[in-house]
CSV table of N, CA and C in Angstrom, one decimal:
chain,number,residue,atom,x,y,z
A,1274,ARG,N,96.8,96.6,182.7
A,1274,ARG,CA,96.5,96.2,181.3
A,1274,ARG,C,96.2,94.7,181.3
A,1275,LEU,N,95.2,94.3,180.7
A,1275,LEU,CA,94.8,92.9,180.6
A,1275,LEU,C,95.6,92.2,179.5
A,1276,THR,N,96.1,91.0,179.8
A,1276,THR,CA,96.8,90.2,178.7
A,1276,THR,C,95.9,89.0,178.5
A,1277,VAL,N,95.7,88.7,177.2
A,1277,VAL,CA,94.9,87.6,176.8
A,1277,VAL,C,95.8,86.6,176.2
A,1278,THR,N,95.9,85.4,176.7
A,1278,THR,CA,96.8,84.3,176.2
A,1278,THR,C,95.9,83.4,175.4
A,1279,PRO,N,96.4,83.1,174.1
A,1279,PRO,CA,95.6,82.2,173.3
A,1279,PRO,C,95.6,80.8,173.9
A,1280,LEU,N,94.6,80.0,173.6
A,1280,LEU,CA,94.4,78.7,174.0
A,1280,LEU,C,94.7,77.8,172.8
A,1281,THR,N,95.7,76.9,172.9
A,1281,THR,CA,96.0,76.0,171.7
A,1281,THR,C,95.1,74.8,171.9
A,1282,VAL,N,94.4,74.5,170.8
A,1282,VAL,CA,93.6,73.3,170.7
A,1282,VAL,C,94.3,72.3,169.8
A,1283,ARG,N,94.5,71.1,170.2
A,1283,ARG,CA,95.1,70.0,169.4
A,1283,ARG,C,94.2,68.9,169.2
A,1284,LEU,N,94.0,68.5,167.9
A,1284,LEU,CA,93.2,67.4,167.5
A,1284,LEU,C,94.2,66.3,167.1
A,1285,LYS,N,93.9,65.0,167.4
A,1285,LYS,CA,94.8,63.9,167.1
A,1285,LYS,C,93.9,62.8,166.5
A,1286,ASN,N,94.4,62.3,165.3
A,1286,ASN,CA,93.8,61.2,164.7
A,1286,ASN,C,94.2,59.9,165.4
A,1287,MET,N,93.3,59.3,166.2
A,1287,MET,CA,93.6,58.1,167.0
A,1287,MET,C,93.2,56.9,166.3
A,1288,GLY,N,92.7,57.0,165.1
A,1288,GLY,CA,92.2,55.9,164.3
A,1288,GLY,C,93.3,55.2,163.4
A,1289,THR,N,92.8,54.4,162.5
A,1289,THR,CA,93.7,53.7,161.6
A,1289,THR,C,93.6,54.2,160.2
A,1290,ALA,N,92.7,55.1,159.9
A,1290,ALA,CA,92.4,55.6,158.6
A,1290,ALA,C,92.7,57.1,158.5
A,1291,ASN,N,92.9,57.7,157.3
A,1291,ASN,CA,93.1,59.1,157.2
A,1291,ASN,C,91.7,59.8,157.5
A,1292,ILE,N,91.8,61.0,158.1
A,1292,ILE,CA,90.7,61.9,158.3
A,1292,ILE,C,90.9,63.2,157.6
A,1293,GLU,N,89.9,63.6,156.8
A,1293,GLU,CA,89.9,64.9,156.2
A,1293,GLU,C,89.1,65.9,157.0
A,1294,ILE,N,89.8,66.9,157.5
A,1294,ILE,CA,89.1,67.9,158.3
A,1294,ILE,C,89.1,69.3,157.6
A,1295,SER,N,88.0,70.0,157.8
A,1295,SER,CA,87.8,71.3,157.2
A,1295,SER,C,88.4,72.4,158.2
A,1296,LYS,N,88.5,73.6,157.8
A,1296,LYS,CA,89.0,74.7,158.6
A,1296,LYS,C,88.0,74.8,159.8
A,1297,PRO,N,88.6,74.9,161.0
A,1297,PRO,CA,87.7,75.1,162.2
A,1297,PRO,C,87.0,76.5,162.1
A,1298,VAL,N,85.8,76.5,162.6
A,1298,VAL,CA,85.0,77.7,162.5
A,1298,VAL,C,84.5,78.0,163.9
A,1299,ILE,N,84.7,79.3,164.3
A,1299,ILE,CA,84.2,79.8,165.7
A,1299,ILE,C,82.9,80.5,165.5
A,1300,GLY,N,82.0,80.3,166.4
A,1300,GLY,CA,80.7,80.9,166.3
A,1300,GLY,C,80.7,82.4,166.6
A,1301,ASP,N,81.4,82.8,167.6
A,1301,ASP,CA,81.4,84.2,168.0
A,1301,ASP,C,82.7,84.9,167.6
A,1302,THR,N,82.6,85.6,166.4
A,1302,THR,CA,83.8,86.3,165.9
A,1302,THR,C,83.9,87.7,166.4
A,1303,LEU,N,82.9,88.1,167.2
A,1303,LEU,CA,82.9,89.5,167.8
A,1303,LEU,C,83.9,89.4,169.0
A,1304,ASN,N,83.8,88.3,169.8
A,1304,ASN,CA,84.6,88.3,171.0
A,1304,ASN,C,85.8,87.3,170.9
A,1305,TYR,N,86.0,86.6,169.8
A,1305,TYR,CA,87.1,85.6,169.7
A,1305,TYR,C,87.7,85.7,168.4
A,1306,ASP,N,89.0,85.3,168.4
A,1306,ASP,CA,89.8,85.1,167.1
A,1306,ASP,C,90.2,83.6,167.1
A,1307,LEU,N,90.2,83.1,165.9
A,1307,LEU,CA,90.6,81.7,165.7
A,1307,LEU,C,91.7,81.7,164.6
A,1308,THR,N,92.9,81.1,165.0
A,1308,THR,CA,94.0,81.1,164.0
A,1308,THR,C,94.3,79.6,163.8
A,1309,SER,N,94.3,79.2,162.5
A,1309,SER,CA,94.7,77.9,162.2
A,1309,SER,C,95.9,77.9,161.3
A,1310,ALA,N,96.7,76.8,161.4
A,1310,ALA,CA,97.9,76.6,160.6
A,1310,ALA,C,97.6,76.6,159.1
A,1311,VAL,N,96.5,76.1,158.7
A,1311,VAL,CA,96.1,76.0,157.3
A,1311,VAL,C,94.8,76.7,157.2
A,1312,PRO,N,94.9,78.0,156.9
A,1312,PRO,CA,93.7,78.9,157.0
A,1312,PRO,C,92.5,78.6,156.1
A,1313,ASP,N,92.7,78.1,154.9
A,1313,ASP,CA,91.6,78.0,154.0
A,1313,ASP,C,91.4,76.6,153.3
A,1314,ALA,N,92.2,75.7,153.7
A,1314,ALA,CA,92.1,74.4,153.0
A,1314,ALA,C,91.7,73.3,153.9
A,1315,LYS,N,91.3,72.2,153.3
A,1315,LYS,CA,91.1,70.9,154.1
A,1315,LYS,C,92.4,70.4,154.4
A,1316,VAL,N,92.5,69.6,155.5
A,1316,VAL,CA,93.7,69.0,156.0
A,1316,VAL,C,93.5,67.5,156.1
A,1317,THR,N,94.4,66.8,155.6
A,1317,THR,CA,94.4,65.3,155.7
A,1317,THR,C,95.2,64.9,156.9
A,1318,MET,N,94.6,64.3,157.9
A,1318,MET,CA,95.3,63.8,159.1
A,1318,MET,C,95.5,62.3,158.9
A,1319,LEU,N,96.8,61.9,158.8
A,1319,LEU,CA,97.1,60.5,158.8
A,1319,LEU,C,96.9,59.9,160.1
A,1320,PRO,N,96.8,58.6,160.3
A,1320,PRO,CA,96.7,58.0,161.6
A,1320,PRO,C,97.9,58.4,162.5
A,1321,GLY,N,97.5,58.9,163.7
A,1321,GLY,CA,98.5,59.3,164.7
A,1321,GLY,C,98.9,60.8,164.5
A,1322,ALA,N,98.5,61.4,163.4
A,1322,ALA,CA,98.9,62.8,163.2
A,1322,ALA,C,98.1,63.8,164.0
A,1323,SER,N,98.6,65.0,164.3
A,1323,SER,CA,97.9,66.0,165.1
A,1323,SER,C,97.8,67.3,164.2
A,1324,TYR,N,96.8,68.1,164.6
A,1324,TYR,CA,96.5,69.4,164.0
A,1324,TYR,C,96.2,70.3,165.1
A,1325,ALA,N,96.7,71.5,165.1
A,1325,ALA,CA,96.5,72.5,166.2
A,1325,ALA,C,96.0,73.8,165.6
A,1326,PHE,N,95.2,74.5,166.4
A,1326,PHE,CA,94.8,75.9,166.1
A,1326,PHE,C,94.7,76.6,167.5
A,1327,GLU,N,94.6,77.9,167.4
A,1327,GLU,CA,94.5,78.8,168.6
A,1327,GLU,C,93.2,79.5,168.6
A,1328,VAL,N,92.7,79.6,169.8
A,1328,VAL,CA,91.5,80.4,170.1
A,1328,VAL,C,91.9,81.5,171.1
A,1329,LYS,N,91.6,82.7,170.8
A,1329,LYS,CA,92.0,83.8,171.6
A,1329,LYS,C,90.8,84.8,171.8
A,1330,MET,N,90.5,85.1,173.1
A,1330,MET,CA,89.4,86.0,173.4
A,1330,MET,C,89.9,87.4,173.2
A,1331,LYS,N,89.1,88.2,172.5
A,1331,LYS,CA,89.4,89.6,172.3
A,1331,LYS,C,89.2,90.4,173.6
A,1332,PRO,N,89.9,91.4,173.8
A,1332,PRO,CA,89.6,92.2,175.1
A,1332,PRO,C,88.2,92.7,175.0
A,1333,ALA,N,87.5,92.5,176.1
A,1333,ALA,CA,86.1,92.8,176.2
A,1333,ALA,C,85.9,94.3,176.7
A,1334,THR,N,84.8,94.9,176.3
A,1334,THR,CA,84.5,96.3,176.8
A,1334,THR,C,83.6,96.2,178.0
A,1335,VAL,N,83.0,95.1,178.3
A,1335,VAL,CA,82.2,94.9,179.5
A,1335,VAL,C,82.6,93.6,180.2
A,1336,ALA,N,82.4,93.6,181.5
A,1336,ALA,CA,82.7,92.3,182.2
A,1336,ALA,C,81.6,91.3,182.0
A,1337,GLY,N,82.0,90.0,182.0
A,1337,GLY,CA,81.0,89.0,181.8
A,1337,GLY,C,81.6,87.7,181.3
A,1338,GLU,N,80.7,86.8,181.0
A,1338,GLU,CA,81.1,85.5,180.5
A,1338,GLU,C,80.6,85.4,179.0
A,1339,PHE,N,81.5,84.9,178.2
A,1339,PHE,CA,81.3,84.9,176.8
A,1339,PHE,C,81.4,83.4,176.3
A,1340,LEU,N,80.3,82.8,175.9
A,1340,LEU,CA,80.2,81.4,175.4
A,1340,LEU,C,80.1,81.3,173.9
A,1341,THR,N,80.9,80.4,173.4
A,1341,THR,CA,80.8,80.1,171.9
A,1341,THR,C,81.2,78.6,171.7
A,1342,ASP,N,81.2,78.2,170.5
A,1342,ASP,CA,81.6,76.9,170.1
A,1342,ASP,C,82.6,77.0,168.9
A,1343,VAL,N,83.6,76.1,168.9
A,1343,VAL,CA,84.4,75.9,167.7
A,1343,VAL,C,83.9,74.6,167.0
A,1344,THR,N,83.6,74.6,165.7
A,1344,THR,CA,83.1,73.5,165.0
A,1344,THR,C,84.1,73.0,164.0
A,1345,VAL,N,84.4,71.7,164.0
A,1345,VAL,CA,85.3,71.1,163.0
A,1345,VAL,C,84.6,70.0,162.2
A,1346,ASP,N,84.4,70.2,160.9
A,1346,ASP,CA,83.7,69.2,160.1
A,1346,ASP,C,84.8,68.3,159.5
A,1347,SER,N,84.5,67.0,159.4
A,1347,SER,CA,85.4,66.0,158.8
A,1347,SER,C,84.6,64.9,158.2
A,1348,ASN,N,85.4,63.9,157.7
A,1348,ASN,CA,84.7,62.7,157.1
A,1348,ASN,C,84.7,61.6,158.2
A,1349,ASP,N,85.0,61.9,159.5
A,1349,ASP,CA,84.9,61.0,160.6
A,1349,ASP,C,83.4,60.7,160.9
A,1350,SER,N,83.1,59.6,161.4
A,1350,SER,CA,81.7,59.2,161.7
A,1350,SER,C,81.1,60.1,162.8
A,1351,GLY,N,81.9,60.6,163.6
A,1351,GLY,CA,81.5,61.5,164.7
A,1351,GLY,C,81.4,63.0,164.4
A,1352,SER,N,81.5,63.3,163.1
A,1352,SER,CA,81.5,64.7,162.7
A,1352,SER,C,80.1,65.3,162.7
A,1353,PRO,N,80.0,66.6,163.1
A,1353,PRO,CA,81.1,67.5,163.4
A,1353,PRO,C,81.5,67.4,164.8
A,1354,LEU,N,82.7,67.8,165.1
A,1354,LEU,CA,83.3,67.9,166.4
A,1354,LEU,C,83.0,69.3,166.9
A,1355,VAL,N,82.3,69.5,168.0
A,1355,VAL,CA,81.9,70.8,168.5
A,1355,VAL,C,82.6,70.9,169.9
A,1356,ILE,N,83.4,72.0,170.0
A,1356,ILE,CA,84.2,72.3,171.2
A,1356,ILE,C,83.7,73.5,171.9
A,1357,PRO,N,83.1,73.4,173.1
A,1357,PRO,CA,82.6,74.6,173.8
A,1357,PRO,C,83.8,75.4,174.3
A,1358,VAL,N,83.6,76.8,174.2
A,1358,VAL,CA,84.6,77.7,174.7
A,1358,VAL,C,83.9,78.7,175.6
A,1359,ILE,N,84.5,79.0,176.8
A,1359,ILE,CA,84.0,79.9,177.7
A,1359,ILE,C,85.1,80.9,178.1
A,1360,GLY,N,84.8,82.2,177.9
A,1360,GLY,CA,85.8,83.2,178.3
A,1360,GLY,C,85.2,84.1,179.3
A,1361,ARG,N,86.0,84.6,180.2
A,1361,ARG,CA,85.5,85.5,181.2
A,1361,ARG,C,86.3,86.8,181.2
A,1362,SER,N,85.7,87.9,181.4
A,1362,SER,CA,86.4,89.2,181.5
A,1362,SER,C,86.0,89.9,182.7
């Protein structure tokens, strides 16, 4: 039996101002689950604060490589943050 371990993604505000982030969104909901600590609200990250969420690949019915992105919108000048995800089964 295959065990799938979630990957914890941690974001940290390295700046000197607050950052408002929206709920992370994963592109491929067929093959992945995304669990965030604050599921439906915006989060204010104070300077030095961290925010974490988990990405977990669902058990696949076929072998292969599954690519997607997690997107996090914020009021940061570099927004959106796009995190590539690759899962293999």
